[in-house]
Amino acid sequence: MTETPLRVAVTGAAGNIGYALLWRIASGDCFGSKQPVILQLLEIPPGMQRLEGVIMELRDSAFPLVHDIIGTDNAEVAFNDADAIFLVGSRPRTKDMDRSDLVAANGPIFVGQGKAIDAVASRDVKVITVGNPCNTNALIACANAPGIPPRQFTAMTRLDQNRAVGQMAERAGVPASKVQDVFIWGNHANTMYPDPRFGTVDGQPATELFDTDWLQGDFLDTVSTRGKAIIMARGASSAASAASAAVDHMRDWWQGSNGNIVSVALPSEGWYGVPEGIVFSFPCRCENGEIIVVENLPVDEFAQSKIDENVTALLEERNAVSDLLGN
Ligand code: NAD
Ligand code: LMR
């Protein structure tokens, strides 16, 4: 094995998502089966003892690809020269909250972490924000890291895409691998739009296989409220599926999406009329380490109304954190 190790930082590494995510990264699922990694794990001081236990277990797993593990409560140590960063560490919501209710508690975390990324991470770093509300937290981190191109700051809507794929696969009675090109517009919130119009199921257009009432009714509602349904059923927010989606997101960014459309939330450059200054989920393809927004897909009246609803919600979230945006 001759490849130079990648430095991969994970925040909230002793939390529930961290516990599922680290084993997938360490086993090569994300960066490739030949790519060594150095894990740089960040926690807050009360989480450090639990992090020690997580690191003991990682060492006990004897992963051949893991060349070193650093555990710290200092963001500049965790992000030092980092090639990839998973911003997970933050509070999850409880069953009586919306994700946007978390912004007061979690938003400030991403000011300091954005500044630390700006100060010490690789200039080519790829950042995925998982901690909620993830679109707006990504915006906060990005705004506080002016030395890193905005396109390198993303937020995760891949879990929502995977949920949409899972719903279609179950209804059609096929494995999830048969469902392609279903993607999410907008915010990781109840307003999101899982767009079925370009999706296929075993080669057949999703819009021919499923009726519009289901696609714009139960399908949309189930996907967009799945986070709350899991909290109600499990008594805790999704963790293993969230970690899996984070691996899918970063793996495709790193290794390519094989021509498939995937959902990535990133700072808008005005695509589809979505204003700059918000982090919005678009249909994307990943090639050669780049995320490319798929432009010029037709937008019908229903899709436009959902895009508009998400723009409004994200502008409201941005207004609520204007003091955290560093300008
Ligand atoms: P958790 O409470 O189990 O773990 C969070 C960890 O983060 C804790 O160990 C905590 O000590 C640590 N932490 C808190 N503040 C930190 C900081 N400033 N720096 C570093 N670490 C910090 O929560 P979880 O279940 O792992 O969820 C983490 C976040 O991910 C939540 O905000 C949750 O809502 C979000 N989430 C997002 C998605 C998505 O699709 N985008 C899916 C699931 C969960
Ligand atoms: C999810 O979608 O499962 C997460 O964002 C957790 C939540 O609060 O819904």
PDB file of C-alpha atoms in Angstrom, residues 13-190:
ATOM      1  CA  ALA A  13     -16.957  11.608  16.839  1.00  0.00           C
ATOM      2  CA  ALA A  14     -18.184  10.089  20.097  1.00  0.00           C
ATOM      3  CA  GLY A  15     -21.850  10.614  19.187  1.00  0.00           C
ATOM      4  CA  ASN A  16     -24.340   8.213  17.650  1.00  0.00           C
ATOM      5  CA  ILE A  17     -23.637   9.040  14.010  1.00  0.00           C
ATOM      6  CA  GLY A  18     -19.899   9.100  14.690  1.00  0.00           C
ATOM      7  CA  TYR A  19     -20.056   5.593  16.091  1.00  0.00           C
ATOM      8  CA  ALA A  20     -21.511   4.274  12.831  1.00  0.00           C
ATOM      9  CA  LEU A  21     -19.562   6.545  10.488  1.00  0.00           C
ATOM     10  CA  LEU A  22     -16.028   5.912  11.711  1.00  0.00           C
ATOM     11  CA  TRP A  23     -16.157   2.183  11.017  1.00  0.00           C
ATOM     12  CA  ARG A  24     -17.342   2.760   7.458  1.00  0.00           C
ATOM     13  CA  ILE A  25     -14.563   5.278   6.772  1.00  0.00           C
ATOM     14  CA  ALA A  26     -11.962   3.053   8.414  1.00  0.00           C
ATOM     15  CA  SER A  27     -12.957   0.020   6.374  1.00  0.00           C
ATOM     16  CA  GLY A  28     -12.492   1.840   3.047  1.00  0.00           C
ATOM     17  CA  ASP A  29     -16.167   2.279   2.102  1.00  0.00           C
ATOM     18  CA  CYS A  30     -15.755   5.997   1.570  1.00  0.00           C
ATOM     19  CA  PHE A  31     -12.323   6.731   0.115  1.00  0.00           C
ATOM     20  CA  GLY A  32     -11.581   3.375  -1.472  1.00  0.00           C
ATOM     21  CA  SER A  33     -10.250   0.010  -0.425  1.00  0.00           C
ATOM     22  CA  LYS A  34      -6.624   1.009  -1.069  1.00  0.00           C
ATOM     23  CA  GLN A  35      -6.678   4.505   0.408  1.00  0.00           C
ATOM     24  CA  PRO A  36      -5.098   4.831   3.880  1.00  0.00           C
ATOM     25  CA  VAL A  37      -6.548   7.426   6.246  1.00  0.00           C
ATOM     26  CA  ILE A  38      -5.530   9.342   9.343  1.00  0.00           C
ATOM     27  CA  LEU A  39      -8.618   9.915  11.509  1.00  0.00           C
ATOM     28  CA  GLN A  40      -8.718  13.311  13.229  1.00  0.00           C
ATOM     29  CA  LEU A  41     -11.579  13.222  15.714  1.00  0.00           C
ATOM     30  CA  LEU A  42     -13.108  16.235  17.440  1.00  0.00           C
ATOM     31  CA  GLU A  43     -15.253  16.282  20.566  1.00  0.00           C
ATOM     32  CA  ILE A  44     -16.159  18.825  23.204  1.00  0.00           C
ATOM     33  CA  PRO A  45     -14.543  18.333  26.621  1.00  0.00           C
ATOM     34  CA  PRO A  46     -17.528  16.425  28.139  1.00  0.00           C
ATOM     35  CA  GLY A  47     -17.338  13.988  25.209  1.00  0.00           C
ATOM     36  CA  MET A  48     -13.602  13.308  25.483  1.00  0.00           C
ATOM     37  CA  GLN A  49     -13.829  10.298  27.772  1.00  0.00           C
ATOM     38  CA  ARG A  50     -16.350   8.638  25.455  1.00  0.00           C
ATOM     39  CA  LEU A  51     -14.099   9.510  22.527  1.00  0.00           C
ATOM     40  CA  GLU A  52     -11.218   7.701  24.240  1.00  0.00           C
ATOM     41  CA  GLY A  53     -13.396   4.590  24.348  1.00  0.00           C
ATOM     42  CA  VAL A  54     -14.306   4.978  20.662  1.00  0.00           C
ATOM     43  CA  ILE A  55     -10.615   5.280  19.777  1.00  0.00           C
ATOM     44  CA  MET A  56      -9.819   2.169  21.830  1.00  0.00           C
ATOM     45  CA  GLU A  57     -12.437   0.267  19.835  1.00  0.00           C
ATOM     46  CA  LEU A  58     -11.146   1.626  16.524  1.00  0.00           C
ATOM     47  CA  ARG A  59      -7.630   0.429  17.416  1.00  0.00           C
ATOM     48  CA  ASP A  60      -9.105  -2.922  18.477  1.00  0.00           C
ATOM     49  CA  SER A  61     -10.657  -3.237  15.022  1.00  0.00           C
ATOM     50  CA  ALA A  62      -7.123  -3.313  13.525  1.00  0.00           C
ATOM     51  CA  PHE A  63      -8.140  -1.693  10.236  1.00  0.00           C
ATOM     52  CA  PRO A  64      -5.254  -1.964   7.747  1.00  0.00           C
ATOM     53  CA  LEU A  65      -6.165   1.392   6.182  1.00  0.00           C
ATOM     54  CA  VAL A  66      -6.036   3.395   9.416  1.00  0.00           C
ATOM     55  CA  HIS A  67      -2.531   4.852   9.768  1.00  0.00           C
ATOM     56  CA  ASP A  68      -3.157   7.037  12.796  1.00  0.00           C
ATOM     57  CA  ILE A  69      -5.975   8.268  15.045  1.00  0.00           C
ATOM     58  CA  ILE A  70      -5.948  11.663  16.734  1.00  0.00           C
ATOM     59  CA  GLY A  71      -8.587  12.555  19.355  1.00  0.00           C
ATOM     60  CA  THR A  72      -8.864  16.186  20.433  1.00  0.00           C
ATOM     61  CA  ASP A  73     -11.144  18.919  21.728  1.00  0.00           C
ATOM     62  CA  ASN A  74      -9.258  21.544  19.695  1.00  0.00           C
ATOM     63  CA  ALA A  75     -10.781  22.246  16.260  1.00  0.00           C
ATOM     64  CA  GLU A  76      -7.472  23.455  14.806  1.00  0.00           C
ATOM     65  CA  VAL A  77      -5.847  20.155  15.727  1.00  0.00           C
ATOM     66  CA  ALA A  78      -8.726  18.166  14.268  1.00  0.00           C
ATOM     67  CA  PHE A  79      -8.829  20.128  10.997  1.00  0.00           C
ATOM     68  CA  ASN A  80      -5.075  20.453  10.526  1.00  0.00           C
ATOM     69  CA  ASP A  81      -4.298  19.721   6.841  1.00  0.00           C
ATOM     70  CA  ALA A  82      -7.638  17.880   6.621  1.00  0.00           C
ATOM     71  CA  ASP A  83      -8.552  16.648   3.129  1.00  0.00           C
ATOM     72  CA  ALA A  84     -12.133  15.726   4.076  1.00  0.00           C
ATOM     73  CA  ILE A  85     -14.264  16.926   6.981  1.00  0.00           C
ATOM     74  CA  PHE A  86     -17.534  15.520   8.299  1.00  0.00           C
ATOM     75  CA  LEU A  87     -19.214  18.218  10.429  1.00  0.00           C
ATOM     76  CA  VAL A  88     -21.492  16.065  12.555  1.00  0.00           C
ATOM     77  CA  GLY A  89     -21.002  17.351  16.126  1.00  0.00           C
ATOM     78  CA  SER A  90     -24.082  19.236  17.319  1.00  0.00           C
ATOM     79  CA  ARG A  91     -27.322  18.595  19.173  1.00  0.00           C
ATOM     80  CA  PRO A  92     -30.048  16.477  17.612  1.00  0.00           C
ATOM     81  CA  ARG A  93     -33.672  17.654  17.932  1.00  0.00           C
ATOM     82  CA  THR A  94     -36.210  16.051  20.214  1.00  0.00           C
ATOM     83  CA  LYS A  95     -39.660  14.959  19.073  1.00  0.00           C
ATOM     84  CA  ASP A  96     -41.324  18.290  19.833  1.00  0.00           C
ATOM     85  CA  MET A  97     -38.884  20.330  17.675  1.00  0.00           C
ATOM     86  CA  ASP A  98     -38.373  21.192  14.013  1.00  0.00           C
ATOM     87  CA  ARG A  99     -34.787  21.012  12.745  1.00  0.00           C
ATOM     88  CA  SER A 100     -34.709  24.803  12.327  1.00  0.00           C
ATOM     89  CA  ASP A 101     -35.350  25.124  16.093  1.00  0.00           C
ATOM     90  CA  LEU A 102     -31.775  23.862  16.538  1.00  0.00           C
ATOM     91  CA  VAL A 103     -30.157  26.811  14.854  1.00  0.00           C
ATOM     92  CA  ALA A 104     -29.775  28.866  18.036  1.00  0.00           C
ATOM     93  CA  ALA A 105     -28.031  25.993  19.830  1.00  0.00           C
ATOM     94  CA  ASN A 106     -26.006  24.639  16.921  1.00  0.00           C
ATOM     95  CA  GLY A 107     -25.363  27.617  14.623  1.00  0.00           C
ATOM     96  CA  PRO A 108     -22.581  29.143  16.746  1.00  0.00           C
ATOM     97  CA  ILE A 109     -20.613  25.847  16.594  1.00  0.00           C
ATOM     98  CA  PHE A 110     -20.128  26.375  12.859  1.00  0.00           C
ATOM     99  CA  VAL A 111     -18.667  29.876  13.274  1.00  0.00           C
ATOM    100  CA  GLY A 112     -15.653  28.603  15.213  1.00  0.00           C
ATOM    101  CA  GLN A 113     -15.335  25.488  13.082  1.00  0.00           C
ATOM    102  CA  GLY A 114     -15.523  27.505   9.834  1.00  0.00           C
ATOM    103  CA  LYS A 115     -12.744  29.759  11.124  1.00  0.00           C
ATOM    104  CA  ALA A 116     -10.629  26.756  12.139  1.00  0.00           C
ATOM    105  CA  ILE A 117     -11.110  25.166   8.697  1.00  0.00           C
ATOM    106  CA  ASP A 118     -10.068  28.443   7.103  1.00  0.00           C
ATOM    107  CA  ALA A 119      -6.976  28.600   9.293  1.00  0.00           C
ATOM    108  CA  VAL A 120      -5.579  25.081   9.004  1.00  0.00           C
ATOM    109  CA  ALA A 121      -7.369  22.706   6.601  1.00  0.00           C
ATOM    110  CA  SER A 122      -6.080  21.770   3.140  1.00  0.00           C
ATOM    111  CA  ARG A 123      -7.106  24.404   0.579  1.00  0.00           C
ATOM    112  CA  ASP A 124      -8.750  21.545  -1.353  1.00  0.00           C
ATOM    113  CA  VAL A 125     -10.733  20.232   1.621  1.00  0.00           C
ATOM    114  CA  LYS A 126     -14.146  18.720   0.958  1.00  0.00           C
ATOM    115  CA  VAL A 127     -16.629  19.476   3.748  1.00  0.00           C
ATOM    116  CA  ILE A 128     -19.973  17.770   4.379  1.00  0.00           C
ATOM    117  CA  THR A 129     -22.260  19.235   7.025  1.00  0.00           C
ATOM    118  CA  VAL A 130     -24.559  16.766   8.760  1.00  0.00           C
ATOM    119  CA  GLY A 131     -25.378  18.599  12.019  1.00  0.00           C
ATOM    120  CA  ASN A 132     -28.796  20.258  11.825  1.00  0.00           C
ATOM    121  CA  PRO A 133     -30.117  22.470  10.444  1.00  0.00           C
ATOM    122  CA  CYS A 134     -27.458  21.289   8.022  1.00  0.00           C
ATOM    123  CA  ASN A 135     -28.049  23.640   5.069  1.00  0.00           C
ATOM    124  CA  THR A 136     -27.784  26.739   7.215  1.00  0.00           C
ATOM    125  CA  ASN A 137     -24.940  25.355   9.330  1.00  0.00           C
ATOM    126  CA  ALA A 138     -22.989  24.733   6.103  1.00  0.00           C
ATOM    127  CA  LEU A 139     -23.684  28.340   5.112  1.00  0.00           C
ATOM    128  CA  ILE A 140     -22.348  29.557   8.475  1.00  0.00           C
ATOM    129  CA  ALA A 141     -19.162  27.470   8.191  1.00  0.00           C
ATOM    130  CA  CYS A 142     -18.632  28.598   4.594  1.00  0.00           C
ATOM    131  CA  ALA A 143     -19.137  32.277   5.436  1.00  0.00           C
ATOM    132  CA  ASN A 144     -16.507  31.997   8.166  1.00  0.00           C
ATOM    133  CA  ALA A 145     -13.936  30.388   5.862  1.00  0.00           C
ATOM    134  CA  PRO A 146     -13.321  33.007   3.154  1.00  0.00           C
ATOM    135  CA  GLY A 147     -10.058  31.319   2.117  1.00  0.00           C
ATOM    136  CA  ILE A 148     -11.827  28.146   0.955  1.00  0.00           C
ATOM    137  CA  PRO A 149     -13.977  28.169  -2.222  1.00  0.00           C
ATOM    138  CA  PRO A 150     -17.691  27.988  -1.288  1.00  0.00           C
ATOM    139  CA  ARG A 151     -18.283  24.935  -3.493  1.00  0.00           C
ATOM    140  CA  GLN A 152     -16.169  22.923  -1.048  1.00  0.00           C
ATOM    141  CA  PHE A 153     -18.849  23.381   1.648  1.00  0.00           C
ATOM    142  CA  THR A 154     -21.810  21.055   1.236  1.00  0.00           C
ATOM    143  CA  ALA A 155     -24.727  19.842   3.342  1.00  0.00           C
ATOM    144  CA  MET A 156     -26.295  16.409   3.361  1.00  0.00           C
ATOM    145  CA  THR A 157     -29.589  15.702   1.620  1.00  0.00           C
ATOM    146  CA  ARG A 158     -28.408  12.254   0.540  1.00  0.00           C
ATOM    147  CA  LEU A 159     -30.281  10.647   3.425  1.00  0.00           C
ATOM    148  CA  ASP A 160     -33.484  12.149   2.021  1.00  0.00           C
ATOM    149  CA  GLN A 161     -32.600  10.825  -1.432  1.00  0.00           C
ATOM    150  CA  ASN A 162     -31.921   7.377   0.013  1.00  0.00           C
ATOM    151  CA  ARG A 163     -35.263   7.482   1.811  1.00  0.00           C
ATOM    152  CA  ALA A 164     -36.993   8.337  -1.476  1.00  0.00           C
ATOM    153  CA  VAL A 165     -35.199   5.474  -3.213  1.00  0.00           C
ATOM    154  CA  GLY A 166     -36.152   3.123  -0.374  1.00  0.00           C
ATOM    155  CA  GLN A 167     -39.838   4.077  -0.630  1.00  0.00           C
ATOM    156  CA  MET A 168     -39.942   3.528  -4.394  1.00  0.00           C
ATOM    157  CA  ALA A 169     -38.028   0.254  -4.211  1.00  0.00           C
ATOM    158  CA  GLU A 170     -40.369  -1.086  -1.528  1.00  0.00           C
ATOM    159  CA  ARG A 171     -43.498  -0.086  -3.457  1.00  0.00           C
ATOM    160  CA  ALA A 172     -42.206  -1.571  -6.716  1.00  0.00           C
ATOM    161  CA  GLY A 173     -40.875  -4.707  -5.004  1.00  0.00           C
ATOM    162  CA  VAL A 174     -37.333  -4.288  -6.388  1.00  0.00           C
ATOM    163  CA  PRO A 175     -33.935  -3.817  -4.723  1.00  0.00           C
ATOM    164  CA  ALA A 176     -32.878  -0.213  -4.110  1.00  0.00           C
ATOM    165  CA  SER A 177     -30.132  -0.602  -6.728  1.00  0.00           C
ATOM    166  CA  LYS A 178     -32.825  -0.588  -9.446  1.00  0.00           C
ATOM    167  CA  VAL A 179     -33.936   2.967  -8.582  1.00  0.00           C
ATOM    168  CA  GLN A 180     -31.907   5.742 -10.247  1.00  0.00           C
ATOM    169  CA  ASP A 181     -31.881   9.528 -10.559  1.00  0.00           C
ATOM    170  CA  VAL A 182     -34.389  10.436  -7.854  1.00  0.00           C
ATOM    171  CA  PHE A 183     -33.099  13.527  -6.077  1.00  0.00           C
ATOM    172  CA  ILE A 184     -33.934  16.242  -3.553  1.00  0.00           C
ATOM    173  CA  TRP A 185     -34.459  19.957  -4.067  1.00  0.00           C
ATOM    174  CA  GLY A 186     -34.026  22.482  -1.301  1.00  0.00           C
ATOM    175  CA  ASN A 187     -33.666  22.189   2.428  1.00  0.00           C
ATOM    176  CA  HIS A 188     -33.173  19.183   4.705  1.00  0.00           C
ATOM    177  CA  ALA A 189     -36.538  20.056   6.274  1.00  0.00           C
ATOM    178  CA  ASN A 190     -40.196  19.201   5.775  1.00  0.00           C
TER     179      ASN A 190
END
